[in-house]
Every structure is written in structure tokens, then in C-alpha cells.
Amino acid sequence: MTNDIRFISQGPDEPRVILGTWGNLIEQHEYTHLKASVAYVSESGLRRLQNLLRGSQGEDVLQEWLVSIDFGRTEPEALRWLLEHEGSEVRIPHGNEILTRTSLRPSVVFHPKTILLDCAGTRVPFSIMAGSANLTASATTTGVEHAIFLQWSGSLTETEEASLKHVRASCQWWSTLWEASAKVDESFIERYEEGRRSLQQQVGRDQQSEVEDALAPFPNQDESVPGDPTEASRWAAADCFFLEVENLSSNLAQGRANQPDAPRGVQVFFGFGAQAVPPNTTFGHVTMIYHGQPAPDRSIRFGNNSMTKLTLPIPDPPFPASYENTILLFRRLAPGRFELELAPRGEGAAWMAAAEAQGMLYGMGGNSPRRFGFFSSGERAL
């Protein structure tokens, strides 16, 4: 064999197909060279790919990445991860030109999502996957994405040899673009971070005016919303919300718990109004998705303690066994649908850094050491 051609379809009912296919590509043969051209990359998307590379042949593969920074959507920490990964080099098409523009708007948009795998000095094996998915958490897990996968290996027929020759010839664009693209180093990333901060401040001002129109007036008393409408409008416009969790009061059988307290006003991030409500009022329900598994009808409620109660998925497989001493990250995928990630408490430094850079990192106040925050990564629009 042969020439293998497949069409790949992913969605909420068939999650993680894209990620699984990438992993199979890397592990199936002793490839020595990976070339990836991706429009947008996030750190969370790379963490998923890292799990595939760890302990597989991918650790020994020479990796070359062409990544876009168009419109500031790629995360700087993702570029650092790629740069620090052994055997990996990163370049940015039109990178130096884009950094001179306050909007990070390119003259030519770079938008491919293609992975090439081959072996030095041999025609086969050779694989290519091209499709719609960027290297972000939602795109590689639950997002609706399509891709075409082609693979040549072993003895080929004359027709298969011809198709391989044609595809290899069509991939010559890579070498030309690679040589013309800007090399990424720490200095480049720092310049990109500065440009991205300026862009996000402008985007935040634009979004704020739109969101404020939809929010009801804010009281200045200890109600279900914060006293500052400007702050709450920024929370509503953010892509991501994280919350540190300590010990939880049991609300389920066998001493288990799934209802952490969040600051009042957090309901605006989940798409609910900013109007004042009496204690023990349910704002509404959302779907939380953990590792591709949806948990519908998760309530967001204003509790009797004047805090926002988040009802997480029941702590039974396939969901986490416990939420205590963790940091939770909620990423908006669509209205009413949020991807849930967990990390051990004390981690999540990149999330906190992103929130701090955008002026939305907070302490819970009082004697609590817990922190929470919001940030936008651009991933929601991918």
C-alpha cells in the first residue's frame, strides 16, 4: 500500500477528531520532518498537541511552523511554547511588516491550516492534512471543522506515484514562503505583545460601548452586580473567565460538591443581564463542555451569600472527580456554550498574565487568597 485518502468531520457530537487525526499522522510512521502552516495558534491548543507529542516519535521530529499574527489573534505564549520546544523553529509571514501597524492588519492575509509530514531523503512515507481547523482548543476538540487527509506509504502504483509527485510539486510554495518570513525570537514576541496590547485596548473600547447599550443600570449597593458598569461591560465582552477554587461545601451525596462561589456580577460573562435580583435567583442555564463531553442545564445563580453560584458538571466520569483546589477556566464557544478546563491551583500563570495585561485580574477580597479574572484571546472568533 498505498495511497490513503480520507474526509474528516468534527463537531460537538464527534469531538476531538481533528486532534486525533493529527496524533495518528505523527505516530503512524517514522517521520523526521513536520511542516505546519496555521493561521491562529493558542496556548491551550498547543497543550493538547503537546500531549500527543510527549512520549511519541514527534519528540524527535524536526518542526517548522509558519504561523500568522494577523489581527493579533495568535497568543504570544503559544509562540513561546513553539520556540522553546526542542527541534522547533517558528516564522511569521509578513511578520515585520505587520508589527509596524497599530491594527496588526496584514497587507495579505495568511489563513492556511495545513500539516505536511515526510522523511528526509525518501519519497515515502508522506502525509498531508489540510482543512478548516486552527491550532486552538475549540478548533481541535469540539468546533465544527472539516479536513482532508492524504497519505502515501509502502509500494505505490503508477497512478499513486503520479499523484504523490503532483502533490509534492504543489507544496513548493512552502520553501519560498519560509525563506521570506520573519524569524521568531524573544525580541519579536515582545514587540508583538506590545502591539497586541494596544490593539486589545482599542477593541475593548469598541466592544464596551456596544455591551453597555445592552446592560441595565447598575446599583451601587451590595446587589447582584458590581457597582461599576464599565468594569462589568468588559467582563461581558471577554472571551475567557477563570476562577481559583479552594474547599467547597458539600451539596451532593458522599460529601461531593460542584457549586463554587464566584464574585457577584460574573453572570454577565455567561450572557445574563446585569439587573439587580433578590438572593437565590437563577439567572439562567448554560452548557459546559469538558474534554468534548457536554453537560447541559448548568445553572448560574445569585446565592443567599450575595455571590454568584456556578453549578458545574456532576463530579462523576467523564467529568472531573473533584473541583477542589483547582483553577477553572471557562472559554466561550458560542452563546450559552462554554468549554471548561481545569488546572491544579497554583498553575494557570498564562491565564493570569493575560488577565493582568488586559487589566482584569482581581482578588476575591476579604481574607480569601483566591483570584479570578477575564481576558480575550481572539479564539472565540476562530
mmCIF file of C-alpha atoms in Angstrom:
data_model
loop_
_atom_site.group_PDB
_atom_site.id
_atom_site.type_symbol
_atom_site.label_atom_id
_atom_site.label_comp_id
_atom_site.label_asym_id
_atom_site.label_seq_id
_atom_site.Cartn_x
_atom_site.Cartn_y
_atom_site.Cartn_z
ATOM 1 C CA MET A 1 0.000 0.000 0.000
ATOM 2 C CA THR A 2 -0.553 2.815 -0.836
ATOM 3 C CA ASN A 3 -2.431 5.979 -1.139
ATOM 4 C CA ASP A 4 -4.903 6.686 1.694
ATOM 5 C CA ILE A 5 -7.450 9.486 1.295
ATOM 6 C CA ARG A 6 -9.982 10.430 3.971
ATOM 7 C CA PHE A 7 -12.513 13.157 4.666
ATOM 8 C CA ILE A 8 -12.649 14.115 8.350
ATOM 9 C CA SER A 9 -15.642 15.730 10.050
ATOM 10 C CA GLN A 10 -15.682 17.006 13.637
ATOM 11 C CA GLY A 11 -18.392 18.567 15.784
ATOM 12 C CA PRO A 12 -19.872 18.513 19.308
ATOM 13 C CA ASP A 13 -21.272 15.011 18.709
ATOM 14 C CA GLU A 14 -17.932 13.763 17.324
ATOM 15 C CA PRO A 15 -15.328 15.711 19.320
ATOM 16 C CA ARG A 16 -11.510 15.660 19.093
ATOM 17 C CA VAL A 17 -11.445 14.086 15.626
ATOM 18 C CA ILE A 18 -9.036 16.706 14.267
ATOM 19 C CA LEU A 19 -6.658 16.292 17.207
ATOM 20 C CA GLY A 20 -6.835 12.515 16.970
ATOM 21 C CA THR A 21 -6.037 12.568 13.264
ATOM 22 C CA TRP A 22 -3.006 14.798 13.827
ATOM 23 C CA GLY A 23 -1.810 12.394 16.511
ATOM 24 C CA ASN A 24 -2.280 9.374 14.257
ATOM 25 C CA LEU A 25 -0.338 11.104 11.490
ATOM 26 C CA ILE A 26 2.605 11.755 13.791
ATOM 27 C CA GLU A 27 2.663 8.264 15.309
ATOM 28 C CA GLN A 28 1.940 6.064 12.283
ATOM 29 C CA HIS A 29 5.323 6.266 10.571
ATOM 30 C CA GLU A 30 8.856 7.296 11.436
ATOM 31 C CA TYR A 31 8.530 10.787 10.051
ATOM 32 C CA THR A 32 11.536 13.058 10.511
ATOM 33 C CA HIS A 33 10.110 16.414 9.414
ATOM 34 C CA LEU A 34 6.892 18.261 10.258
ATOM 35 C CA LYS A 35 5.899 21.442 8.427
ATOM 36 C CA ALA A 36 2.815 23.232 9.710
ATOM 37 C CA SER A 37 1.197 26.379 8.373
ATOM 38 C CA VAL A 38 -1.522 27.642 10.704
ATOM 39 C CA ALA A 39 -3.422 30.909 10.781
ATOM 40 C CA TYR A 40 -4.099 31.153 14.525
ATOM 41 C CA VAL A 41 -2.483 29.342 17.449
ATOM 42 C CA SER A 42 -3.410 29.392 21.142
ATOM 43 C CA GLU A 43 -1.511 28.058 24.136
ATOM 44 C CA SER A 44 -4.426 25.799 25.119
ATOM 45 C CA GLY A 45 -4.482 24.304 21.629
ATOM 46 C CA LEU A 46 -0.764 23.600 21.850
ATOM 47 C CA ARG A 47 -1.135 21.939 25.251
ATOM 48 C CA ARG A 48 -3.403 19.407 23.593
ATOM 49 C CA LEU A 49 -0.895 18.809 20.820
ATOM 50 C CA GLN A 50 1.896 18.511 23.392
ATOM 51 C CA ASN A 51 0.097 15.547 24.961
ATOM 52 C CA LEU A 52 0.288 13.785 21.603
ATOM 53 C CA LEU A 53 3.968 14.605 21.103
ATOM 54 C CA ARG A 54 5.053 13.570 24.587
ATOM 55 C CA GLY A 55 6.421 10.061 24.510
ATOM 56 C CA SER A 56 5.850 9.611 20.768
ATOM 57 C CA GLN A 57 8.084 9.884 17.741
ATOM 58 C CA GLY A 58 7.025 13.516 17.479
ATOM 59 C CA GLU A 59 9.687 14.478 20.046
ATOM 60 C CA ASP A 60 12.387 13.630 17.503
ATOM 61 C CA VAL A 61 10.704 15.283 14.534
ATOM 62 C CA LEU A 62 12.199 18.497 13.160
ATOM 63 C CA GLN A 63 9.348 21.005 13.333
ATOM 64 C CA GLU A 64 8.936 24.115 11.179
ATOM 65 C CA TRP A 65 5.964 26.370 11.875
ATOM 66 C CA LEU A 66 4.564 29.143 9.717
ATOM 67 C CA VAL A 67 2.129 30.992 11.964
ATOM 68 C CA SER A 68 0.072 34.122 11.371
ATOM 69 C CA ILE A 69 -0.081 37.066 13.773
ATOM 70 C CA ASP A 70 -2.732 38.749 11.615
ATOM 71 C CA PHE A 71 -5.100 40.894 13.722
ATOM 72 C CA GLY A 72 -3.344 39.781 16.950
ATOM 73 C CA ARG A 73 -5.274 36.534 17.281
ATOM 74 C CA THR A 74 -2.337 34.191 17.853
ATOM 75 C CA GLU A 75 -1.302 34.144 21.522
ATOM 76 C CA PRO A 76 2.267 35.277 22.330
ATOM 77 C CA GLU A 77 2.629 32.429 24.839
ATOM 78 C CA ALA A 78 1.835 29.988 22.041
ATOM 79 C CA LEU A 79 4.746 31.369 20.018
ATOM 80 C CA ARG A 80 6.994 30.989 23.065
ATOM 81 C CA TRP A 81 5.890 27.382 23.512
ATOM 82 C CA LEU A 82 6.733 26.581 19.911
ATOM 83 C CA LEU A 83 10.040 28.420 20.115
ATOM 84 C CA GLU A 84 11.109 26.600 23.276
ATOM 85 C CA HIS A 85 10.088 23.148 22.040
ATOM 86 C CA GLU A 86 13.181 21.135 21.115
ATOM 87 C CA GLY A 87 13.774 20.922 17.364
ATOM 88 C CA SER A 88 11.171 23.584 16.595
ATOM 89 C CA GLU A 89 11.555 26.789 14.554
ATOM 90 C CA VAL A 90 8.856 29.420 14.035
ATOM 91 C CA ARG A 91 8.485 32.045 11.333
ATOM 92 C CA ILE A 92 5.797 34.647 10.658
ATOM 93 C CA PRO A 93 4.735 35.530 7.100
ATOM 94 C CA HIS A 94 4.974 39.326 6.653
ATOM 95 C CA GLY A 95 5.761 39.468 10.388
ATOM 96 C CA ASN A 96 7.952 42.578 10.493
ATOM 97 C CA GLU A 97 5.555 44.487 8.255
ATOM 98 C CA ILE A 98 2.566 43.599 10.454
ATOM 99 C CA LEU A 99 4.343 44.784 13.613
ATOM 100 C CA THR A 100 4.627 48.287 12.151
ATOM 101 C CA ARG A 101 0.822 48.603 12.028
ATOM 102 C CA THR A 102 -1.208 49.522 15.107
ATOM 103 C CA SER A 103 -4.081 47.302 13.955
ATOM 104 C CA LEU A 104 -1.765 44.325 13.223
ATOM 105 C CA ARG A 105 -3.599 44.216 9.914
ATOM 106 C CA PRO A 106 -1.660 42.432 7.143
ATOM 107 C CA SER A 107 -1.453 43.531 3.534
ATOM 108 C CA VAL A 108 -2.016 39.869 2.590
ATOM 109 C CA VAL A 109 -3.958 37.627 4.992
ATOM 110 C CA PHE A 110 -2.255 34.307 5.876
ATOM 111 C CA HIS A 111 -5.010 31.779 6.567
ATOM 112 C CA PRO A 112 -3.969 28.164 5.760
ATOM 113 C CA LYS A 113 -4.339 25.167 8.092
ATOM 114 C CA THR A 114 -2.010 22.565 6.614
ATOM 115 C CA ILE A 115 0.341 19.954 8.062
ATOM 116 C CA LEU A 116 2.984 18.144 5.984
ATOM 117 C CA LEU A 117 4.928 15.116 7.255
ATOM 118 C CA ASP A 118 7.781 13.437 5.419
ATOM 119 C CA CYS A 119 11.147 11.701 5.843
ATOM 120 C CA ALA A 120 14.454 13.198 4.777
ATOM 121 C CA GLY A 121 15.888 11.571 1.657
ATOM 122 C CA THR A 122 12.883 9.368 0.852
ATOM 123 C CA ARG A 123 9.701 9.843 -1.191
ATOM 124 C CA VAL A 124 7.515 7.894 1.242
ATOM 125 C CA PRO A 125 6.005 7.942 3.717
ATOM 126 C CA PHE A 126 4.490 11.346 3.008
ATOM 127 C CA SER A 127 1.309 12.793 4.539
ATOM 128 C CA ILE A 128 -0.642 15.988 4.230
ATOM 129 C CA MET A 129 -3.713 17.233 6.073
ATOM 130 C CA ALA A 130 -5.482 20.437 5.064
ATOM 131 C CA GLY A 131 -8.744 21.770 6.427
ATOM 132 C CA SER A 132 -10.549 24.447 8.394
ATOM 133 C CA ALA A 133 -9.126 23.965 11.918
ATOM 134 C CA ASN A 134 -6.657 26.346 13.504
ATOM 135 C CA LEU A 135 -4.492 25.111 16.363
ATOM 136 C CA THR A 136 -6.802 26.326 19.137
ATOM 137 C CA ALA A 137 -8.678 24.474 21.872
ATOM 138 C CA SER A 138 -12.128 24.756 20.332
ATOM 139 C CA ALA A 139 -10.955 24.070 16.778
ATOM 140 C CA THR A 140 -9.172 20.852 17.724
ATOM 141 C CA THR A 141 -11.830 19.478 20.083
ATOM 142 C CA THR A 142 -15.493 20.491 19.795
ATOM 143 C CA GLY A 143 -15.667 23.041 16.977
ATOM 144 C CA VAL A 144 -17.359 22.115 13.714
ATOM 145 C CA GLU A 145 -14.368 21.526 11.432
ATOM 146 C CA HIS A 146 -13.590 19.600 8.249
ATOM 147 C CA ALA A 147 -10.317 18.324 6.800
ATOM 148 C CA ILE A 148 -8.893 16.202 4.001
ATOM 149 C CA PHE A 149 -6.137 13.730 4.856
ATOM 150 C CA LEU A 150 -3.841 12.113 2.263
ATOM 151 C CA GLN A 151 -1.072 9.606 2.942
ATOM 152 C CA TRP A 152 1.379 7.699 0.728
ATOM 153 C CA SER A 153 3.416 4.787 2.106
ATOM 154 C CA GLY A 154 4.952 1.496 1.020
ATOM 155 C CA SER A 155 4.861 0.372 -2.616
ATOM 156 C CA LEU A 156 2.902 2.691 -4.881
ATOM 157 C CA THR A 157 1.162 2.048 -8.169
ATOM 158 C CA GLU A 158 1.993 4.183 -11.171
ATOM 159 C CA THR A 159 -1.124 6.268 -10.564
ATOM 160 C CA GLU A 160 -0.243 6.731 -6.894
ATOM 161 C CA GLU A 161 3.308 7.742 -7.807
ATOM 162 C CA ALA A 162 1.901 10.354 -10.179
ATOM 163 C CA SER A 163 -0.444 11.767 -7.543
ATOM 164 C CA LEU A 164 2.389 11.943 -4.986
ATOM 165 C CA LYS A 165 4.642 13.725 -7.474
ATOM 166 C CA HIS A 166 1.885 16.244 -8.210
ATOM 167 C CA VAL A 167 1.211 16.970 -4.526
ATOM 168 C CA ARG A 168 4.907 17.338 -3.687
ATOM 169 C CA ALA A 169 5.332 19.763 -6.579
ATOM 170 C CA SER A 170 2.320 21.743 -5.360
ATOM 171 C CA CYS A 171 3.964 22.112 -1.938
ATOM 172 C CA GLN A 172 6.959 24.051 -3.264
ATOM 173 C CA TRP A 173 5.241 27.229 -2.080
ATOM 174 C CA TRP A 174 6.443 26.298 1.404
ATOM 175 C CA SER A 175 10.162 26.812 0.745
ATOM 176 C CA THR A 176 9.627 30.191 -0.898
ATOM 177 C CA LEU A 177 7.425 31.479 1.912
ATOM 178 C CA TRP A 178 9.650 30.027 4.628
ATOM 179 C CA GLU A 179 12.704 31.889 3.356
ATOM 180 C CA ALA A 180 10.762 35.152 3.071
ATOM 181 C CA SER A 181 9.148 35.006 6.538
ATOM 182 C CA ALA A 182 10.335 36.688 9.735
ATOM 183 C CA LYS A 183 12.199 34.520 12.229
ATOM 184 C CA VAL A 184 10.657 34.467 15.691
ATOM 185 C CA ASP A 185 12.789 35.121 18.770
ATOM 186 C CA GLU A 186 12.032 36.608 22.185
ATOM 187 C CA SER A 187 12.541 40.148 20.880
ATOM 188 C CA PHE A 188 9.966 39.566 18.134
ATOM 189 C CA ILE A 189 7.470 38.156 20.654
ATOM 190 C CA GLU A 190 7.903 41.155 22.963
ATOM 191 C CA ARG A 191 7.235 43.549 20.075
ATOM 192 C CA TYR A 192 4.167 41.504 19.168
ATOM 193 C CA GLU A 193 2.917 41.586 22.773
ATOM 194 C CA GLU A 194 3.158 45.378 22.814
ATOM 195 C CA GLY A 195 1.275 45.692 19.531
ATOM 196 C CA ARG A 196 -1.348 43.232 20.706
ATOM 197 C CA ARG A 197 -1.916 45.132 23.961
ATOM 198 C CA SER A 198 -2.507 48.349 22.027
ATOM 199 C CA LEU A 199 -4.918 46.576 19.701
ATOM 200 C CA GLN A 200 -6.842 44.923 22.560
ATOM 201 C CA GLN A 201 -7.251 48.243 24.338
ATOM 202 C CA GLN A 202 -8.835 49.698 21.210
ATOM 203 C CA VAL A 203 -11.017 46.615 20.677
ATOM 204 C CA GLY A 204 -12.042 46.744 24.333
ATOM 205 C CA ARG A 205 -13.173 50.354 23.961
ATOM 206 C CA ASP A 206 -15.193 49.481 20.865
ATOM 207 C CA GLN A 207 -16.808 46.420 22.485
ATOM 208 C CA GLN A 208 -17.503 48.290 25.694
ATOM 209 C CA SER A 209 -19.730 50.842 24.003
ATOM 210 C CA GLU A 210 -21.709 48.040 22.333
ATOM 211 C CA VAL A 211 -22.109 45.974 25.504
ATOM 212 C CA GLU A 212 -23.075 48.911 27.711
ATOM 213 C CA ASP A 213 -26.096 49.544 25.499
ATOM 214 C CA ALA A 214 -27.379 46.061 26.372
ATOM 215 C CA LEU A 215 -26.776 46.253 30.128
ATOM 216 C CA ALA A 216 -29.309 47.577 32.602
ATOM 217 C CA PRO A 217 -28.293 50.367 35.027
ATOM 218 C CA PHE A 218 -26.043 49.228 37.869
ATOM 219 C CA PRO A 219 -26.867 49.913 41.528
ATOM 220 C CA ASN A 220 -24.016 50.936 43.803
ATOM 221 C CA GLN A 221 -25.219 48.783 46.716
ATOM 222 C CA ASP A 222 -24.310 45.192 47.576
ATOM 223 C CA GLU A 223 -26.521 43.646 44.915
ATOM 224 C CA SER A 224 -26.085 41.009 42.206
ATOM 225 C CA VAL A 225 -23.909 43.252 40.042
ATOM 226 C CA PRO A 226 -20.714 45.230 40.635
ATOM 227 C CA GLY A 227 -21.089 48.940 41.142
ATOM 228 C CA ASP A 228 -19.017 49.886 38.097
ATOM 229 C CA PRO A 229 -20.848 49.432 34.761
ATOM 230 C CA THR A 230 -17.642 49.935 32.796
ATOM 231 C CA GLU A 231 -15.995 47.007 34.585
ATOM 232 C CA ALA A 232 -18.982 44.718 34.078
ATOM 233 C CA SER A 233 -19.208 45.573 30.391
ATOM 234 C CA ARG A 234 -15.601 44.451 29.979
ATOM 235 C CA TRP A 235 -16.431 41.164 31.735
ATOM 236 C CA ALA A 236 -19.343 40.621 29.366
ATOM 237 C CA ALA A 237 -17.146 41.229 26.314
ATOM 238 C CA ALA A 238 -14.284 38.930 27.412
ATOM 239 C CA ASP A 239 -13.664 35.536 25.797
ATOM 240 C CA CYS A 240 -12.430 33.737 28.925
ATOM 241 C CA PHE A 241 -13.107 33.727 32.676
ATOM 242 C CA PHE A 242 -11.040 31.888 35.286
ATOM 243 C CA LEU A 243 -11.657 31.279 38.978
ATOM 244 C CA GLU A 244 -9.474 29.805 41.716
ATOM 245 C CA VAL A 245 -11.325 27.276 43.881
ATOM 246 C CA GLU A 246 -10.411 26.139 47.404
ATOM 247 C CA ASN A 247 -12.530 23.850 49.564
ATOM 248 C CA LEU A 248 -16.195 23.524 48.647
ATOM 249 C CA SER A 249 -19.227 22.985 50.861
ATOM 250 C CA SER A 250 -20.841 19.640 50.135
ATOM 251 C CA ASN A 251 -24.074 19.882 48.155
ATOM 252 C CA LEU A 252 -24.130 16.328 46.727
ATOM 253 C CA ALA A 253 -24.170 12.781 48.076
ATOM 254 C CA GLN A 254 -20.999 11.285 49.578
ATOM 255 C CA GLY A 255 -19.656 14.700 50.555
ATOM 256 C CA ARG A 256 -19.074 15.823 46.992
ATOM 257 C CA ALA A 257 -19.540 19.371 45.716
ATOM 258 C CA ASN A 258 -19.932 21.170 42.394
ATOM 259 C CA GLN A 259 -21.008 24.724 43.280
ATOM 260 C CA PRO A 260 -18.104 27.143 43.734
ATOM 261 C CA ASP A 261 -18.794 30.738 44.688
ATOM 262 C CA ALA A 262 -17.818 33.374 42.144
ATOM 263 C CA PRO A 263 -17.945 37.164 42.568
ATOM 264 C CA ARG A 264 -21.265 38.876 42.052
ATOM 265 C CA GLY A 265 -21.682 40.187 38.536
ATOM 266 C CA VAL A 266 -19.970 37.210 36.889
ATOM 267 C CA GLN A 267 -23.293 36.242 35.294
ATOM 268 C CA VAL A 268 -22.707 38.905 32.618
ATOM 269 C CA PHE A 269 -19.815 36.815 31.242
ATOM 270 C CA PHE A 270 -22.218 33.887 30.813
ATOM 271 C CA GLY A 271 -24.629 36.053 28.839
ATOM 272 C CA PHE A 272 -27.130 37.077 31.503
ATOM 273 C CA GLY A 273 -28.343 40.547 32.421
ATOM 274 C CA ALA A 274 -26.872 42.957 34.924
ATOM 275 C CA GLN A 275 -30.132 43.835 36.635
ATOM 276 C CA ALA A 276 -30.311 43.592 40.431
ATOM 277 C CA VAL A 277 -32.166 40.489 41.666
ATOM 278 C CA PRO A 278 -33.049 39.117 45.112
ATOM 279 C CA PRO A 279 -30.914 36.348 46.653
ATOM 280 C CA ASN A 280 -31.430 32.758 45.449
ATOM 281 C CA THR A 281 -32.438 33.895 41.959
ATOM 282 C CA THR A 282 -31.379 31.763 38.984
ATOM 283 C CA PHE A 283 -30.144 33.915 36.113
ATOM 284 C CA GLY A 284 -30.320 31.036 33.633
ATOM 285 C CA HIS A 285 -28.618 27.889 32.386
ATOM 286 C CA VAL A 286 -25.658 27.160 30.108
ATOM 287 C CA THR A 287 -23.922 24.118 28.630
ATOM 288 C CA MET A 288 -20.425 23.366 29.915
ATOM 289 C CA ILE A 289 -18.182 21.140 27.793
ATOM 290 C CA TYR A 290 -15.317 19.193 29.380
ATOM 291 C CA HIS A 291 -12.950 17.235 27.092
ATOM 292 C CA GLY A 292 -15.654 17.176 24.437
ATOM 293 C CA GLN A 293 -18.401 15.952 26.795
ATOM 294 C CA PRO A 294 -21.320 18.394 27.140
ATOM 295 C CA ALA A 295 -23.079 18.968 30.460
ATOM 296 C CA PRO A 296 -26.279 20.910 29.680
ATOM 297 C CA ASP A 297 -28.504 22.873 32.057
ATOM 298 C CA ARG A 298 -25.743 24.141 34.342
ATOM 299 C CA SER A 299 -27.315 26.928 36.388
ATOM 300 C CA ILE A 300 -25.837 30.349 37.129
ATOM 301 C CA ARG A 301 -27.471 31.681 40.313
ATOM 302 C CA PHE A 302 -27.284 34.667 42.674
ATOM 303 C CA GLY A 303 -26.808 32.931 46.029
ATOM 304 C CA ASN A 304 -28.033 33.721 49.500
ATOM 305 C CA ASN A 305 -24.486 34.798 50.387
ATOM 306 C CA SER A 306 -24.608 37.565 47.720
ATOM 307 C CA MET A 307 -22.181 35.689 45.476
ATOM 308 C CA THR A 308 -22.696 34.043 42.104
ATOM 309 C CA LYS A 309 -23.126 30.260 42.364
ATOM 310 C CA LEU A 310 -21.795 28.257 39.411
ATOM 311 C CA THR A 311 -23.242 24.757 39.058
ATOM 312 C CA LEU A 312 -20.519 22.651 37.447
ATOM 313 C CA PRO A 313 -20.921 19.179 35.877
ATOM 314 C CA ILE A 314 -21.587 16.406 38.419
ATOM 315 C CA PRO A 315 -18.155 15.099 39.560
ATOM 316 C CA ASP A 316 -18.520 11.644 38.010
ATOM 317 C CA PRO A 317 -16.793 10.265 34.884
ATOM 318 C CA PRO A 318 -16.331 11.602 32.247
ATOM 319 C CA PHE A 319 -16.199 14.820 34.284
ATOM 320 C CA PRO A 320 -13.606 15.698 36.963
ATOM 321 C CA ALA A 321 -13.713 13.721 40.202
ATOM 322 C CA SER A 322 -13.318 16.917 42.221
ATOM 323 C CA TYR A 323 -13.179 20.669 41.701
ATOM 324 C CA GLU A 324 -11.464 21.496 44.986
ATOM 325 C CA ASN A 325 -8.065 23.224 44.940
ATOM 326 C CA THR A 326 -8.196 23.863 41.204
ATOM 327 C CA ILE A 327 -8.331 26.804 38.867
ATOM 328 C CA LEU A 328 -11.295 26.718 36.486
ATOM 329 C CA LEU A 329 -11.225 28.285 33.029
ATOM 330 C CA PHE A 330 -14.411 28.950 31.068
ATOM 331 C CA ARG A 331 -13.957 29.723 27.376
ATOM 332 C CA ARG A 332 -16.941 30.936 25.356
ATOM 333 C CA LEU A 333 -17.502 28.760 22.280
ATOM 334 C CA ALA A 334 -20.917 30.128 21.314
ATOM 335 C CA PRO A 335 -23.818 31.820 23.118
ATOM 336 C CA GLY A 336 -24.720 29.577 26.052
ATOM 337 C CA ARG A 337 -21.860 27.092 25.396
ATOM 338 C CA PHE A 338 -18.607 27.196 27.368
ATOM 339 C CA GLU A 339 -15.571 24.964 27.315
ATOM 340 C CA LEU A 340 -14.397 24.092 30.838
ATOM 341 C CA GLU A 341 -10.726 23.464 31.639
ATOM 342 C CA LEU A 342 -9.133 22.576 34.983
ATOM 343 C CA ALA A 343 -5.606 23.058 36.249
ATOM 344 C CA PRO A 344 -4.150 22.465 39.719
ATOM 345 C CA ARG A 345 -4.395 25.532 41.898
ATOM 346 C CA GLY A 346 -1.169 27.496 41.639
ATOM 347 C CA GLU A 347 -0.889 26.906 37.908
ATOM 348 C CA GLY A 348 -2.614 28.873 35.160
ATOM 349 C CA ALA A 349 0.104 31.519 35.079
ATOM 350 C CA ALA A 350 -0.568 32.290 31.418
ATOM 351 C CA TRP A 351 -4.261 32.918 32.130
ATOM 352 C CA MET A 352 -3.430 35.274 34.976
ATOM 353 C CA ALA A 353 -0.812 37.073 32.919
ATOM 354 C CA ALA A 354 -3.324 37.591 30.102
ATOM 355 C CA ALA A 355 -5.920 38.951 32.531
ATOM 356 C CA GLU A 356 -3.387 41.240 34.203
ATOM 357 C CA ALA A 357 -2.185 42.560 30.844
ATOM 358 C CA GLN A 358 -5.787 43.451 29.977
ATOM 359 C CA GLY A 359 -6.496 44.986 33.398
ATOM 360 C CA MET A 360 -8.931 42.280 34.534
ATOM 361 C CA LEU A 361 -7.094 40.285 37.231
ATOM 362 C CA TYR A 362 -8.750 40.524 40.666
ATOM 363 C CA GLY A 363 -8.598 39.199 44.212
ATOM 364 C CA MET A 364 -11.760 37.895 45.871
ATOM 365 C CA GLY A 365 -11.310 40.343 48.731
ATOM 366 C CA GLY A 366 -11.671 39.877 52.466
ATOM 367 C CA ASN A 367 -9.446 37.136 53.851
ATOM 368 C CA SER A 368 -9.655 34.994 50.731
ATOM 369 C CA PRO A 369 -6.422 34.470 48.749
ATOM 370 C CA ARG A 370 -8.401 33.347 45.709
ATOM 371 C CA ARG A 371 -8.117 35.207 42.429
ATOM 372 C CA PHE A 372 -10.294 35.467 39.350
ATOM 373 C CA GLY A 373 -10.041 37.243 36.043
ATOM 374 C CA PHE A 374 -11.097 37.719 32.453
ATOM 375 C CA PHE A 375 -9.256 38.005 29.165
ATOM 376 C CA SER A 376 -9.819 37.873 25.431
ATOM 377 C CA SER A 377 -7.616 35.794 23.167
ATOM 378 C CA GLY A 378 -9.454 36.198 19.840
ATOM 379 C CA GLU A 379 -10.119 32.458 19.852
ATOM 380 C CA ARG A 380 -13.868 32.871 20.105
ATOM 381 C CA ALA A 381 -13.987 34.153 16.540
ATOM 382 C CA LEU A 382 -11.903 31.344 15.049
#
